[in-house]
Short mmCIF file of C-alpha atoms and ligand atoms in Angstrom, two decimals:
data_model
loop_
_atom_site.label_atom_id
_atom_site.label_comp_id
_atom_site.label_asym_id
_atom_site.label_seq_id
_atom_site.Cartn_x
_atom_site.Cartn_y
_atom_site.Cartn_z
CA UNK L 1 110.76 -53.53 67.49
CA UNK L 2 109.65 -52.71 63.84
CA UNK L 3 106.59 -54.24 62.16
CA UNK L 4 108.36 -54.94 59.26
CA UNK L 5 112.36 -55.06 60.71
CA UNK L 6 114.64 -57.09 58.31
CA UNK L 7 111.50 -57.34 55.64
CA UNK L 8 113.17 -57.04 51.88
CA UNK L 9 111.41 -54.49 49.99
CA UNK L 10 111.45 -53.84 46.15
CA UNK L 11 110.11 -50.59 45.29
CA UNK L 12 109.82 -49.81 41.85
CA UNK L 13 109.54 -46.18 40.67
CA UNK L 14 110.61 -45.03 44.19
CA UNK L 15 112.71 -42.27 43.04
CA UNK L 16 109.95 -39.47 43.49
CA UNK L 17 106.65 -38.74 43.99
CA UNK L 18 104.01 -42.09 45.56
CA UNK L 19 107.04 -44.24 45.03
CA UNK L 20 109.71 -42.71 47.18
CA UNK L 21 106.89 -41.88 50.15
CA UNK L 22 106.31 -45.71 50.34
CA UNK L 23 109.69 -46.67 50.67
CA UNK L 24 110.26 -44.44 53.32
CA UNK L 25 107.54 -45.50 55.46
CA UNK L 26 108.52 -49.44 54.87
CA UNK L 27 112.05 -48.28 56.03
CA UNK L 28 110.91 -46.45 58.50
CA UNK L 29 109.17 -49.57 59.77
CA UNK L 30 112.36 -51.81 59.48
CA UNK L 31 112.16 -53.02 55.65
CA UNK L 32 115.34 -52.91 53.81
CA UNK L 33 114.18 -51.59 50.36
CA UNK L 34 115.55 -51.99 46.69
CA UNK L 35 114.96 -48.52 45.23
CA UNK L 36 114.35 -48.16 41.41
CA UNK L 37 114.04 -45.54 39.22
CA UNK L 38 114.54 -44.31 35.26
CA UNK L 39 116.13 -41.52 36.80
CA UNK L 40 119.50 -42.31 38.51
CA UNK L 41 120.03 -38.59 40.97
CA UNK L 42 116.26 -39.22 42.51
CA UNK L 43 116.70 -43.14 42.78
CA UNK L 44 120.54 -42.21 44.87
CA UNK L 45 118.42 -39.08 46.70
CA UNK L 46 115.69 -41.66 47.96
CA UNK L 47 118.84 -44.21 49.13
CA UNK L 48 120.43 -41.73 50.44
CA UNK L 49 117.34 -39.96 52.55
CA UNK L 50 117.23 -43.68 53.88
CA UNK L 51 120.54 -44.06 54.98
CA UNK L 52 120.42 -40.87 57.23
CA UNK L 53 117.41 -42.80 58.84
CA UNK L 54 119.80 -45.37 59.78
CA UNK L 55 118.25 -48.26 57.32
CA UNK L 56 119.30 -49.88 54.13
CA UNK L 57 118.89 -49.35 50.76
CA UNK L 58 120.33 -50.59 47.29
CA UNK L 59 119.47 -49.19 44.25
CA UNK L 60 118.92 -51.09 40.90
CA UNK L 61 118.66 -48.26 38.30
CA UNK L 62 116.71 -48.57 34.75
CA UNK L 63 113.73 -48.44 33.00
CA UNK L 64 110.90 -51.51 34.45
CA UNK L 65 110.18 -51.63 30.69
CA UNK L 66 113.48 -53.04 29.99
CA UNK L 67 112.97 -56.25 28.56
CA UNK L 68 116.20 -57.27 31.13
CA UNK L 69 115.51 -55.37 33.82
CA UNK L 70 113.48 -58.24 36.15
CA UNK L 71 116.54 -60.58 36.04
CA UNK L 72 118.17 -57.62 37.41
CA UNK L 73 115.90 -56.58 39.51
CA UNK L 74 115.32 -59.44 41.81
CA UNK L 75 119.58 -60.35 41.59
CA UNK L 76 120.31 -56.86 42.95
CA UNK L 77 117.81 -57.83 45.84
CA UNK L 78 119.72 -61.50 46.22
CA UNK L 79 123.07 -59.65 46.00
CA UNK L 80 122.38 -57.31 48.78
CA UNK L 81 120.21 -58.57 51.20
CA UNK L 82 119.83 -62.73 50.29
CA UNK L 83 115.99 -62.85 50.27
CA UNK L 84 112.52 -60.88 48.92
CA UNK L 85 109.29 -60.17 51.25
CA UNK L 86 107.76 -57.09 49.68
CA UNK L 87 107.47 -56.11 45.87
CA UNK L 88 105.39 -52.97 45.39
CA UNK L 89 104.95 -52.42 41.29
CA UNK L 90 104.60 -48.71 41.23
CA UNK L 91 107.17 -47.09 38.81
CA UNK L 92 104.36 -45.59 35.79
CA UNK L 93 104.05 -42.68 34.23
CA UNK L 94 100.46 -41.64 31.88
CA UNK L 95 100.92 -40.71 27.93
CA UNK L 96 97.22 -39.48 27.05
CA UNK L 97 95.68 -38.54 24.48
CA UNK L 98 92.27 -39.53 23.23
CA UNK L 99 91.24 -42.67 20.98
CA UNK L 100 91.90 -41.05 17.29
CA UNK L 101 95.08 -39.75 17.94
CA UNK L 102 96.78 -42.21 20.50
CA UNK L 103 99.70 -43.68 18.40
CA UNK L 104 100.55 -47.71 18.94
CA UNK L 105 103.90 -46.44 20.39
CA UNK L 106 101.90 -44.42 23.35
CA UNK L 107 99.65 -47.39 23.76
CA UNK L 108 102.39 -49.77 23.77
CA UNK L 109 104.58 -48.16 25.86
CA UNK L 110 101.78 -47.50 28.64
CA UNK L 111 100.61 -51.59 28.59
CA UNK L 112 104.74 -51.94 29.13
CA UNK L 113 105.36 -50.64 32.17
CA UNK L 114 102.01 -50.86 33.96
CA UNK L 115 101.33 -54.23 33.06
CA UNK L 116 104.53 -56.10 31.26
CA UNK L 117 106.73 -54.89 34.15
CA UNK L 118 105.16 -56.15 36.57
CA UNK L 119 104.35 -59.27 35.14
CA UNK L 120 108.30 -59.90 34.55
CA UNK L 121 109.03 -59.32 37.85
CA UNK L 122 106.90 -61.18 39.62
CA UNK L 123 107.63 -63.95 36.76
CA UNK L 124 111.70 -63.73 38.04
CA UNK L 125 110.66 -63.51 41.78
CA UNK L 126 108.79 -66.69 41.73
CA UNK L 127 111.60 -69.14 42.13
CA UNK L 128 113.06 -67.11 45.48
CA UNK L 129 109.38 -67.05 46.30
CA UNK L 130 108.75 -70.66 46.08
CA UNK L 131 111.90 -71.57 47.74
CA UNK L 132 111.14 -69.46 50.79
CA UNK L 133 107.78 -70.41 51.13
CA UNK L 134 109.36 -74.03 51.35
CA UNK L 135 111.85 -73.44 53.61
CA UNK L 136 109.37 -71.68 55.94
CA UNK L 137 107.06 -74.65 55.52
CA UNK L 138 109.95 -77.32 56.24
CA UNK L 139 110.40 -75.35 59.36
CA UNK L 140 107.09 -75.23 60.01
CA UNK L 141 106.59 -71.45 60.14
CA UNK L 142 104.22 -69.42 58.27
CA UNK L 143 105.36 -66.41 56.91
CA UNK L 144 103.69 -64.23 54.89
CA UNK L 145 104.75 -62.05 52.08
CA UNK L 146 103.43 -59.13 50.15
CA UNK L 147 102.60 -57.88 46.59
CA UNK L 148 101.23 -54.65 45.77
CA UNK L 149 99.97 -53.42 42.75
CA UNK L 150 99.51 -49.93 42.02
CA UNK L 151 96.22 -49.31 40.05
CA UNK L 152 94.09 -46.27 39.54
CA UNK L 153 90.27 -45.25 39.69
CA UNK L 154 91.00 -44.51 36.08
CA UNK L 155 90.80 -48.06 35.64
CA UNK L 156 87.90 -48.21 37.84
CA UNK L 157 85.58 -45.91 36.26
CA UNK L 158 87.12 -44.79 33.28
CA UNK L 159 88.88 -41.52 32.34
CA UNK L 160 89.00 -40.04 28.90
CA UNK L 161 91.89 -39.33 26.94
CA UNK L 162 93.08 -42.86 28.95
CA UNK L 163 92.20 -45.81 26.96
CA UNK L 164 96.08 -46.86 27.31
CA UNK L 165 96.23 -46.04 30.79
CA UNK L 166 93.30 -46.88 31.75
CA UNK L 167 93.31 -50.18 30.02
CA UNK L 168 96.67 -50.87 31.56
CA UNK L 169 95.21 -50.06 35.27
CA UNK L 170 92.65 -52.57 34.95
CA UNK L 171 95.03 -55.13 33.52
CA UNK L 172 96.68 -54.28 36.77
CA UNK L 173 93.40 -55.17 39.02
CA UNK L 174 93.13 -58.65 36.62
CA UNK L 175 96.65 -59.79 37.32
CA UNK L 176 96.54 -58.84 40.97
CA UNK L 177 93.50 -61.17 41.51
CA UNK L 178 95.30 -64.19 39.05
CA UNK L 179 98.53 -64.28 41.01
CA UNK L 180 96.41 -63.75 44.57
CA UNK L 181 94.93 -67.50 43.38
CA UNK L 182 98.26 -68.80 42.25
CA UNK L 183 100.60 -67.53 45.14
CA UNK L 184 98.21 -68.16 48.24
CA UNK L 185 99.86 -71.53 48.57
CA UNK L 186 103.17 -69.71 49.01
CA UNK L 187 101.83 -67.34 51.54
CA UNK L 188 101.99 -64.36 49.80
CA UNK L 189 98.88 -61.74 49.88
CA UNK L 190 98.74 -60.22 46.60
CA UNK L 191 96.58 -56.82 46.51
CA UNK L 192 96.34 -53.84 44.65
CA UNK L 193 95.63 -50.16 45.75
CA UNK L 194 93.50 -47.88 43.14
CA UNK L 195 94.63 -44.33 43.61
CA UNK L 196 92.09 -41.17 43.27
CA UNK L 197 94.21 -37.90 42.56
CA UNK L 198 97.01 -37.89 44.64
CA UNK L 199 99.56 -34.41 44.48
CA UNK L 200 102.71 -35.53 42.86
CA UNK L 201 104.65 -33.94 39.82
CA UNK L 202 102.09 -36.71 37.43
CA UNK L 203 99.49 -34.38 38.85
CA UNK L 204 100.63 -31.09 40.13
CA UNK L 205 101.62 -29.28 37.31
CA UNK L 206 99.95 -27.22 35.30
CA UNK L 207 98.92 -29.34 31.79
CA UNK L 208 98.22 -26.41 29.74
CA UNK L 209 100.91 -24.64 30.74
CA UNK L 210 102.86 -27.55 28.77
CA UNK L 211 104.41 -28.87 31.91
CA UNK L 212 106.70 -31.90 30.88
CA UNK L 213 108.75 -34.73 32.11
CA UNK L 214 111.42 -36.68 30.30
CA UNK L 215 110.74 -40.62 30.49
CA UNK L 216 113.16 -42.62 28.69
CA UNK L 217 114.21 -39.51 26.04
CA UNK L 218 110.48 -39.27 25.62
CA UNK L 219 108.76 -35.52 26.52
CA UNK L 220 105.49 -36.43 27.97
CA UNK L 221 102.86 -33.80 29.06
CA UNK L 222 101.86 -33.94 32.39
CA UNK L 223 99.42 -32.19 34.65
CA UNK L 224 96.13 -31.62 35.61
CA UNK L 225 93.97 -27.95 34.35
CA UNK L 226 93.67 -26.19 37.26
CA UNK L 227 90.16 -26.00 36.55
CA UNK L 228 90.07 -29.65 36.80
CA UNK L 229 91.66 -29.79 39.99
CA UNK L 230 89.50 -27.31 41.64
CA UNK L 231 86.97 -28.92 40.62
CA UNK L 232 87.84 -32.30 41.69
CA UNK L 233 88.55 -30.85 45.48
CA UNK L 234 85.39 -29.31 45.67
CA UNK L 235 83.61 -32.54 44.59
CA UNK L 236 85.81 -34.98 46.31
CA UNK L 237 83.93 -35.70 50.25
CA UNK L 238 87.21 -35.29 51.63
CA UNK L 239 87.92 -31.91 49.80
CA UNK L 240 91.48 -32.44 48.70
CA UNK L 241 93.85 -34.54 46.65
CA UNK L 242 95.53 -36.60 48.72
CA UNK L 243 99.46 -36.49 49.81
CA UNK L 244 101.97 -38.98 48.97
CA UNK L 245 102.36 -39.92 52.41
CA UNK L 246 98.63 -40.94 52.58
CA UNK L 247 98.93 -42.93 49.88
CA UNK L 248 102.11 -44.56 51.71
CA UNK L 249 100.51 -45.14 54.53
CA UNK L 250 97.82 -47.85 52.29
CA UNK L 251 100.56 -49.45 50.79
CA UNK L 252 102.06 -50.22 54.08
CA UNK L 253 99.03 -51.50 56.08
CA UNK L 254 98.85 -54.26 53.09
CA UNK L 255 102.70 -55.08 54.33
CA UNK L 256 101.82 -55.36 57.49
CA UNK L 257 101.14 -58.67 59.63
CA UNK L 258 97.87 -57.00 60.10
CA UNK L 259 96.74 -57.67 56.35
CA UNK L 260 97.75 -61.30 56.67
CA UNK L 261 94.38 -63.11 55.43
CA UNK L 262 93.77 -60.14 53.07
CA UNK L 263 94.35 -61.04 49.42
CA UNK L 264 93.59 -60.17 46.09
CA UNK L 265 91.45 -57.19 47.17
CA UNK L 266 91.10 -53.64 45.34
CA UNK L 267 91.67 -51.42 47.88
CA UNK L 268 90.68 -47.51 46.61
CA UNK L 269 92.84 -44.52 47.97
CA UNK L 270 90.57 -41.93 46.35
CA UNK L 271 89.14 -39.52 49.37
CA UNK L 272 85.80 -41.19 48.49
CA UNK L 273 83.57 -44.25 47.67
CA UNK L 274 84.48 -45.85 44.19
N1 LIG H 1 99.48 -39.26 41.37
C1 LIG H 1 98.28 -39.77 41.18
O1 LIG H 1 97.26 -39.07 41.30
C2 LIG H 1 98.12 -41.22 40.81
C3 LIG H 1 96.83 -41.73 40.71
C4 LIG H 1 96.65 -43.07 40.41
C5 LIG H 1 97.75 -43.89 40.20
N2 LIG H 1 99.00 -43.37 40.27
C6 LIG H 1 100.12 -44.27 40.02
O2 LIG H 1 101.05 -44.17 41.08
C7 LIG H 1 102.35 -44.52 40.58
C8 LIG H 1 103.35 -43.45 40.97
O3 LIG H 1 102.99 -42.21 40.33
P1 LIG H 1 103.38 -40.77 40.94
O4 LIG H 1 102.16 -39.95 40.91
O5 LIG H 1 104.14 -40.93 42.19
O6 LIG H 1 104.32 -40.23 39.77
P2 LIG H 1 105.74 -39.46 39.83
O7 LIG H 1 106.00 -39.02 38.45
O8 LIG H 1 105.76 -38.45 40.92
O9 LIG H 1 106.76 -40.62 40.25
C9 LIG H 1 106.90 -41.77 39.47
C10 LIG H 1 108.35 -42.20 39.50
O10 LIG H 1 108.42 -43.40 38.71
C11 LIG H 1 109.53 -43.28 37.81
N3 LIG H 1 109.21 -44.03 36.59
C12 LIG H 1 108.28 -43.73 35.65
N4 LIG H 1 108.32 -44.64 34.68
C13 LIG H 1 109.31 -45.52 35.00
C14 LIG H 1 109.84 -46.66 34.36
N5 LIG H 1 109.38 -47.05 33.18
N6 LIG H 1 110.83 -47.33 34.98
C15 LIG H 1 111.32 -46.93 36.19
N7 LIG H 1 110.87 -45.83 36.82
C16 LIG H 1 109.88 -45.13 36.22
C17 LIG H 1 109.67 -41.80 37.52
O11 LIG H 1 110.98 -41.46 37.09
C18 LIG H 1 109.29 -41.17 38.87
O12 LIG H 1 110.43 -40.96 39.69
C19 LIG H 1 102.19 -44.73 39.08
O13 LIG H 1 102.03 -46.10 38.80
C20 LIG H 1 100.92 -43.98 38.78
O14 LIG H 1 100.30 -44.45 37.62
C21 LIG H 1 99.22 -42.06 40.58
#
């Protein structure tokens, strides 16, 4: 017996990197998961990887930013597996670049899908929410349900050259502790989790080697200096970035029963104090 066995998980962004980790431990725990991602071959890889573990997956491709994708988003969870227990906001990418030079588009389109996302979602997941939460009350069982935010210690302490991102990470923090007030009644525990550096392709390559990724037929630098990254390790009390399984594993103990009376907390995944 699974901790989370027949949960429903959305997992936005779960194509790669943070994303994909986390919805292969909730799998691995039971969940049934909703993969999403802009890019269709890693969303299929991610369905695919669990399949082999003997679970289930559906995947609802698209950009989060999508002013339609929410509707579409919770139906392709009703279509496949009647119900929602989990929805982990994590599909984000960062577009930096500091104050005098950051366009409206950059800024615009970082507030989008860190913060409007999210808040669409959750907007078109409120009336399978409520009507679970009152069917579980008319049977007199309490069940709870999750929400997890992804946030960043760049919205925690600041990080230059992030005013968008940064910004958009706090917004992030703001909502999670609105909707942890508004949703309590319907059982859900809404938290966020703040990640330090954590080795993923956001992070790993090289930024002044002019490392790249495509995000909606957009080529956005990405990377860390090297310098910057040693640097970090060697300051950081734990000594090293940490893996995308790590920063799974927080993700899931906020799914689990465990984290029942736990809402509307921060919860830092940074290798030290914040
Ligand atoms: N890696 C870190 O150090 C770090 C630190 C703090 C917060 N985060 C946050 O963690 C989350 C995951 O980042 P990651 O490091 O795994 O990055 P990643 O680039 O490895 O993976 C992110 C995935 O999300 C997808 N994605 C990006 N924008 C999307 C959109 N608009 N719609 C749908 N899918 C989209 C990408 O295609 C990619 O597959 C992000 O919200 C990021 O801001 C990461």
């Amino acid at each position: 017996m699974n901790n989370l066995d027949g949960k429903v998980a959305l997992v936005s962004g779960s194509g790669r990197g943070i994303g994909q980790a986390i919805a292969l431990k909730l799998a691995s725990h039971g969940a049934r998961i909703v993969i999403n991602d802009l890019d269709r071959e890693p969303a299929e890889e991610t369905a695919e990887l669990i399949r082999q573990m003997g679970g289930e997956a559906a995947v609802c491709h698209g950009n989060v930013s999508a002013p339609d994708f929410a509707e579409r988003y919770i139906k392709t969870a009703m279509d496949h597996f009647k119900g929602i227990d989990i929805i982990v906001n994590n599909a984000g990418y960062t577009w930096d670049d500091v104050v005098q030079k950051m366009s409206d588009e950059q800024w615009y389109a970082i507030l989008d899908c860190h913060m409007t996302a999210p808040f669409r979602i959750l907007r078109a997941a409120y009336p399978i929410i409520k009507a679970q939460a009152l069917a579980d009350a008319e049977a007199q069982r309490e069940v709870f349900r999750k929400v997890v935010n992804i946030s960043s210690v760049s919205a925690l302490n600041g990080n230059a050259g992030q005013m968008n991102y940064s910004g958009a990470k706090a917004g992030v923090i703001g909502m999670t502790r609105a909707l942890a007030r508004e949703w309590g009644r319907f059982k859900v525990n809404v938290n966020a989790v703040a990640f330090g550096f954590i080795e993923t392709r956001m992070t790993r390559a090289d930024a002044h080697a002019g490392a790249t990724v495509s995000i909606d037929g957009r080529d956005i630098r990405v990377g860390i200096n090297p310098e910057v990254a040693k640097s970090f390790a060697q300051r950081n009390p734990l000594g090293r970035p940490g893996t995308t399984d790590e920063a799974a594993g927080a993700v899931y103990l906020l799914c689990t029963p465990e984290s029942n009376y736990i809402t509307g907390q921060i919860i830092a995944v940074a290798g030290s104090p914040q």
